[in-house]
């Protein structure tokens, strides 16, 4: 966005369909690949890679703005996830707190999303107002935030940039199951599983970890997490999120062998000290298996094999089934389960709003102009929403109307 000669960037993601970071170029924005004081900040709506993945390519020149928990989680994950980096925020987004960046006033709205600490934002500059949805949904554990947004929408929005991830994945009149409904399904399945219940989900999908934790507790099981998940949970710094900390029951930390080596290599082996009282050792796994649920990734099968902890185990795939495509680690896990005769079931709900919820949002905000973003089906927008205007990447749009001072993007 540009106003009065100053610019900010809303998100700088690595597209989900990009082959890799190296071969994906930075967008043609002045100040990203060379010095340009006009670019004041990159504002990150949340911690998903498709919203910040290209930031490392831009180097440290441009100040970053993001949520505090987003910064902490990205930093926590950087020690564990291949080619991840720790990002440093210059300023923080806080729910409802206007933030001035040059001529821009950004008012963040915490939203319900599969990524923690995710924001939509109003941006006002030069007397014009834009609303950016970021990624959001209504059916997660923080669905109340979506209803609050609908009930108190940002007023007088000239242009709304709205995500449409679910379009094409769901019929216009279909909705996604809620996290609460998922919890009930997990409770049923954990009851029916004789051995270890292995849940393959992202540790950074905090809503889902809470769903799985609650279902584990309700079925008398302990949720076992690895050091990566433990660090991400700690990084939320939120009392209501389960973590290896005093006061939490039904939670244990198991550190797979390759992770133990990784912790030593990264010189952070000392973090395991904070798991005192929560550790589960390989020789205890088999005994604990029938009373446990494990946050799991395919490569952990080695450790479970070695510990003879897989009798009666089931795998629950609790992430996008797009990650089960041919040649993926998910497909390899599924094939491994088939070979072992181990049940494999997908239990998942989307991190994004259904078309019906997007309709409610668009109607509530009622912008003068609605621009589709973050979607593979933008041509569906005019059939669902009012005042839609479709634009190409790189196309410069004038929000202000006439003069050179106008806000645009
Ligand atoms: Zn997201
Ligand atoms: Zn996204």
XYZ file of C-alpha atoms and ligand atoms in Angstrom:
411
model
C 0.000 0.000 0.000
C 1.196 3.511 -0.724
C 0.180 6.855 0.711
C 1.934 10.225 0.457
C 5.065 8.588 -0.927
C 5.341 6.042 1.896
C 4.609 2.357 1.569
C 3.885 -0.689 3.713
C 3.584 -4.302 2.657
C 0.828 -6.542 4.054
C 2.367 -10.051 4.240
C 5.210 -11.459 2.148
C 4.417 -15.142 1.826
C 5.912 -18.091 0.063
C 2.961 -19.347 -2.022
C 1.722 -22.802 -0.970
C 2.208 -24.009 -4.534
C 5.754 -22.613 -4.895
C 8.327 -25.353 -5.509
C 10.828 -23.934 -2.987
C 12.242 -20.740 -1.484
C 15.340 -20.595 -3.708
C 13.474 -20.613 -7.017
C 10.690 -18.251 -5.876
C 11.509 -14.618 -6.652
C 10.590 -11.684 -4.431
C 7.649 -9.684 -5.799
C 8.595 -6.540 -7.661
C 8.269 -4.124 -4.739
C 10.753 -1.298 -4.397
C 12.747 -1.670 -1.196
C 12.607 -5.457 -0.988
C 15.700 -6.259 -3.014
C 17.433 -2.889 -2.713
C 17.586 0.092 -0.381
C 14.462 2.288 -0.459
C 13.487 4.329 2.609
C 9.936 4.698 1.209
C 9.155 1.122 2.259
C 8.403 1.599 5.964
C 7.410 -1.874 7.134
C 6.318 -5.392 6.307
C 3.212 -6.195 8.366
C 2.674 -9.925 8.956
C -0.916 -10.960 9.672
C 0.127 -14.316 11.202
C 2.810 -16.978 11.351
C 1.907 -19.208 8.401
C 4.655 -19.652 5.825
C 2.354 -18.492 2.997
C 2.309 -15.085 4.767
C 5.961 -14.601 5.752
C 7.990 -17.226 3.876
C 9.711 -14.751 1.540
C 10.779 -12.383 4.337
C 14.227 -14.011 4.776
C 14.938 -13.280 1.098
C 14.360 -9.581 1.696
C 17.014 -9.541 4.428
C 16.864 -7.294 7.490
C 16.470 -3.925 5.758
C 12.731 -3.507 6.224
C 11.268 -3.387 9.775
C 8.783 -6.150 10.564
C 5.455 -5.755 12.358
C 3.657 -8.843 13.763
C 1.923 -10.215 16.843
C 4.103 -10.885 19.890
C 3.112 -14.559 20.090
C 3.698 -14.917 16.345
C 7.270 -13.701 16.811
C 7.823 -16.073 19.742
C 6.362 -19.095 17.905
C 8.381 -18.441 14.739
C 11.513 -18.120 16.885
C 10.704 -21.310 18.826
C 10.102 -23.240 15.598
C 13.316 -21.985 13.974
C 15.400 -24.424 16.021
C 13.435 -27.413 14.780
C 12.027 -26.794 11.303
C 14.315 -27.099 8.253
C 15.228 -23.743 6.643
C 13.158 -21.792 9.167
C 14.512 -18.533 10.538
C 13.906 -16.459 13.637
C 12.270 -13.125 12.762
C 12.625 -9.940 14.807
C 9.668 -7.596 15.109
C 10.228 -3.842 15.298
C 6.639 -3.214 16.394
C 3.788 -5.445 17.519
C 0.194 -5.922 16.433
C -2.215 -5.920 19.358
C -5.941 -6.548 19.160
C -7.854 -3.277 18.864
C -4.774 -1.085 19.411
C -4.140 1.394 16.582
C -0.532 1.404 15.417
C 0.971 4.291 13.472
C 3.458 3.485 10.717
C 4.236 6.681 8.785
C 0.944 7.925 7.309
C -0.751 4.563 7.966
C -2.824 3.779 11.038
C -3.219 0.019 11.388
C -5.906 -1.341 13.719
C -5.485 -5.099 14.161
C -8.395 -7.440 14.906
C -7.523 -10.805 16.436
C -9.294 -13.497 14.394
C -10.174 -17.162 14.589
C -7.727 -19.115 12.395
C -5.711 -22.341 12.469
C -2.607 -20.193 12.956
C -2.220 -18.705 16.434
C -2.193 -14.916 17.006
C -3.697 -14.144 13.578
C -5.020 -10.692 12.693
C -7.278 -9.029 10.199
C -6.559 -5.320 9.981
C -8.060 -1.953 9.164
C -5.577 0.378 7.538
C -6.361 4.070 7.318
C -4.295 6.574 5.370
C -5.003 9.756 3.432
C -8.617 9.648 4.623
C -9.221 6.273 2.981
C -9.904 2.991 4.726
C -8.943 -0.518 3.744
C -9.849 -3.744 5.512
C -7.601 -6.785 5.027
C -9.157 -10.077 6.178
C -5.881 -11.956 6.577
C -6.748 -15.654 7.006
C -9.785 -16.318 9.155
C -12.664 -18.615 9.952
C -15.741 -18.851 12.177
C -15.744 -22.537 13.185
C -12.584 -22.788 15.332
C -12.070 -22.525 19.068
C -12.192 -18.721 18.866
C -15.296 -18.470 16.699
C -16.574 -15.750 19.028
C -13.999 -13.407 17.488
C -15.611 -13.869 14.066
C -19.066 -13.117 15.464
C -17.660 -10.041 17.222
C -16.221 -8.855 13.898
C -19.599 -9.365 12.195
C -21.425 -7.559 15.016
C -18.935 -4.678 15.150
C -17.488 -4.467 11.653
C -14.927 -1.803 10.759
C -16.964 1.202 9.542
C -16.757 3.063 6.218
C -14.460 0.661 4.411
C -13.537 1.810 0.908
C -11.786 -1.369 -0.144
C -11.776 -4.808 1.415
C -9.159 -7.422 0.573
C -10.780 -10.753 1.397
C -9.351 -14.257 1.382
C -11.239 -17.023 -0.438
C -9.285 -20.191 0.357
C -12.379 -22.343 0.761
C -13.884 -21.437 -2.618
C -13.521 -24.464 -4.874
C -12.782 -26.730 -1.900
C -16.350 -26.595 -0.639
C -19.742 -26.137 -2.319
C -21.187 -22.670 -1.701
C -23.814 -23.994 0.726
C -21.519 -26.408 2.602
C -19.790 -25.696 5.876
C -16.766 -27.149 7.662
C -17.070 -29.128 10.908
C -16.186 -27.113 13.995
C -13.198 -27.817 16.256
C -15.771 -28.766 18.909
C -17.268 -31.397 16.546
C -13.757 -32.706 15.869
C -13.206 -33.084 19.608
C -16.242 -35.408 19.793
C -14.939 -37.527 16.889
C -11.509 -37.797 18.555
C -13.157 -38.855 21.828
C -14.982 -41.675 19.987
C -11.853 -42.807 18.168
C -9.589 -42.683 21.227
C -12.141 -44.862 23.075
C -12.069 -47.368 20.198
C -8.271 -47.480 19.953
C -6.660 -50.274 21.963
C -3.109 -48.931 21.780
C -1.401 -45.622 21.141
C -3.481 -42.985 19.281
C -1.121 -41.191 16.895
C -2.357 -37.791 15.723
C -0.476 -36.285 12.787
C -1.148 -32.562 13.080
C 0.894 -29.377 13.010
C 2.150 -28.376 16.444
C 1.600 -24.770 15.338
C -2.117 -25.425 14.836
C -2.748 -24.559 18.484
C -6.545 -24.880 18.171
C -6.081 -28.464 17.002
C -3.573 -29.317 19.712
C -6.126 -28.057 22.255
C -8.864 -30.145 20.579
C -6.675 -33.260 20.735
C -5.578 -32.518 24.320
C -9.187 -32.134 25.477
C -10.242 -35.386 23.763
C -7.233 -37.152 25.328
C -8.112 -35.899 28.799
C -11.772 -36.871 28.404
C -10.742 -40.447 27.541
C -8.259 -40.758 30.403
C -5.270 -40.456 28.088
C -2.116 -38.381 28.320
C -1.077 -36.233 25.366
C 2.571 -36.904 24.501
C 4.380 -34.093 22.642
C 7.969 -33.775 21.389
C 10.356 -30.925 22.223
C 9.310 -28.939 19.135
C 5.615 -29.015 20.094
C 6.519 -28.326 23.740
C 8.480 -25.204 22.746
C 5.696 -23.966 20.441
C 3.101 -24.461 23.178
C 5.299 -22.618 25.692
C 5.764 -19.798 23.159
C 2.014 -19.065 23.124
C 2.538 -17.801 26.686
C -1.180 -18.225 27.258
C -2.587 -19.714 30.458
C -5.373 -21.588 28.690
C -3.008 -23.463 26.324
C -1.684 -26.813 27.606
C 2.082 -26.931 28.037
C 4.713 -28.713 30.144
C 4.352 -26.298 33.033
C 3.137 -26.530 36.625
C -0.599 -27.102 36.913
C -1.005 -29.138 33.732
C -1.974 -32.808 33.894
C -2.418 -35.386 31.099
C 0.642 -34.032 29.314
C 4.061 -35.630 28.770
C 7.168 -34.885 26.710
C 8.920 -37.607 24.721
C 12.051 -36.669 22.821
C 12.716 -38.875 19.779
C 16.317 -39.883 19.239
C 16.939 -37.742 16.150
C 15.558 -34.736 18.007
C 17.892 -35.394 20.937
C 20.816 -35.267 18.480
C 19.392 -32.100 16.895
C 19.077 -30.378 20.291
C 22.749 -31.115 21.035
C 23.832 -29.947 17.589
C 21.937 -26.666 18.005
C 23.357 -26.269 21.481
C 19.917 -26.054 23.073
C 19.902 -29.394 24.932
C 19.397 -27.398 28.126
C 15.735 -26.685 27.227
C 14.847 -30.237 28.270
C 15.446 -29.107 31.866
C 12.143 -27.226 31.657
C 10.305 -30.531 30.996
C 11.238 -31.953 34.395
C 8.361 -33.982 35.779
C 6.836 -34.316 32.267
C 9.415 -36.562 30.553
C 8.459 -39.955 29.210
C 11.412 -42.245 28.400
C 11.576 -44.780 25.534
C 11.369 -47.744 27.922
C 8.073 -46.368 29.350
C 6.331 -45.924 25.990
C 4.964 -49.453 25.523
C 3.397 -49.496 28.980
C 1.849 -46.028 28.564
C 0.660 -46.566 24.959
C -2.955 -47.679 25.665
C -3.450 -44.597 27.873
C -1.747 -42.116 25.562
C -2.252 -39.935 22.510
C 0.834 -38.745 20.666
C 1.321 -35.660 18.469
C 3.097 -37.470 15.743
C 5.024 -37.183 12.489
C 5.891 -40.087 10.178
C 9.604 -40.134 11.034
C 8.774 -40.873 14.711
C 7.617 -44.381 13.707
C 11.272 -45.545 14.117
C 11.319 -44.590 17.797
C 7.927 -46.199 18.425
C 9.018 -49.385 16.650
C 12.169 -49.564 18.738
C 10.140 -48.992 21.914
C 7.630 -51.714 20.850
C 4.850 -49.201 21.478
C 2.768 -49.798 18.320
C 0.549 -52.756 19.302
C -3.072 -51.709 18.641
C -2.028 -48.225 17.491
C -4.025 -46.062 15.039
C -2.957 -43.036 12.992
C -5.248 -39.998 12.666
C -4.296 -37.566 9.911
C -5.351 -34.183 11.238
C -4.158 -31.766 8.588
C -5.071 -30.827 5.030
C -5.422 -33.936 2.842
C -3.571 -32.028 0.125
C -0.460 -33.005 2.121
C -1.195 -36.667 1.294
C -0.446 -36.180 -2.423
C 1.773 -38.567 -4.404
C 5.416 -38.429 -3.323
C 4.705 -36.493 -0.091
C 5.848 -37.578 3.401
C 2.123 -37.919 4.212
C 1.643 -40.418 1.378
C 4.695 -42.366 2.610
C 3.182 -42.503 6.110
C -0.149 -43.707 4.743
C 1.607 -46.449 2.754
C 3.638 -47.406 5.847
C 0.379 -47.765 7.836
C -1.109 -49.958 5.094
C 1.946 -52.230 5.187
C 1.652 -52.541 8.952
C -2.124 -53.069 8.891
C -2.448 -49.969 11.063
C -5.742 -48.010 10.739
C -5.297 -44.590 9.104
C -8.103 -42.038 9.181
C -8.386 -38.363 8.215
C -9.965 -36.200 10.950
C -9.611 -32.561 10.036
C -11.348 -29.252 9.558
C -10.239 -26.226 7.589
C -8.451 -23.174 8.963
C -10.478 -20.986 6.590
C -14.028 -19.665 6.535
C -16.692 -21.457 4.492
C -18.290 -19.524 1.598
C -21.353 -18.918 3.804
C -19.271 -17.335 6.574
C -17.357 -15.231 4.037
C -20.738 -13.995 2.768
C -21.680 -12.942 6.296
C -18.367 -11.128 6.670
C -18.588 -9.316 3.334
C -22.176 -8.274 4.052
C -21.259 -6.985 7.518
C -18.260 -4.946 6.337
C -20.127 -3.871 3.212
C -17.113 -2.286 1.468
C -17.432 0.043 -1.507
C -15.155 -2.386 -3.312
C -14.270 -6.009 -2.527
C -11.086 -7.469 -4.021
C -10.450 -11.235 -3.991
C -7.076 -12.374 -2.655
C -5.591 -15.666 -1.394
C -7.829 -17.847 -3.564
C -7.661 -20.159 -6.557
C -11.278 -19.322 -7.490
C -11.509 -15.550 -7.701
C -14.019 -15.718 -10.573
C -16.509 -17.135 -8.045
C -16.406 -13.932 -5.988
C -18.925 -11.929 -8.084
C -21.480 -14.762 -7.776
C -21.201 -14.718 -3.953
C -20.467 -11.118 -2.905
C -21.438 -7.524 -3.740
C -19.180 -4.851 -5.296
C -16.478 -7.299 -6.372
C -13.634 -5.959 -8.438
C -11.038 -8.419 -9.741
C -7.438 -7.291 -10.234
C -4.174 -8.802 -11.395
C -1.022 -9.210 -9.316
C 1.149 -6.140 -9.725
C -1.719 -3.981 -10.902
C -1.757 -0.576 -9.144
C -5.179 0.435 -7.820
C -6.155 3.921 -6.712
C -8.256 3.838 -3.567
C -8.378 7.602 -3.187
C -9.857 8.560 -6.540
C -8.159 11.697 -7.890
C -4.948 13.213 -6.641
C -1.382 11.982 -6.392
C -1.606 11.755 -2.616
C -4.207 9.042 -2.845
C -3.768 5.768 -1.017
C -3.250 2.881 -3.389
C -1.843 -0.596 -3.598
Zn -2.978 -18.950 7.562
Zn -2.768 -18.153 4.190
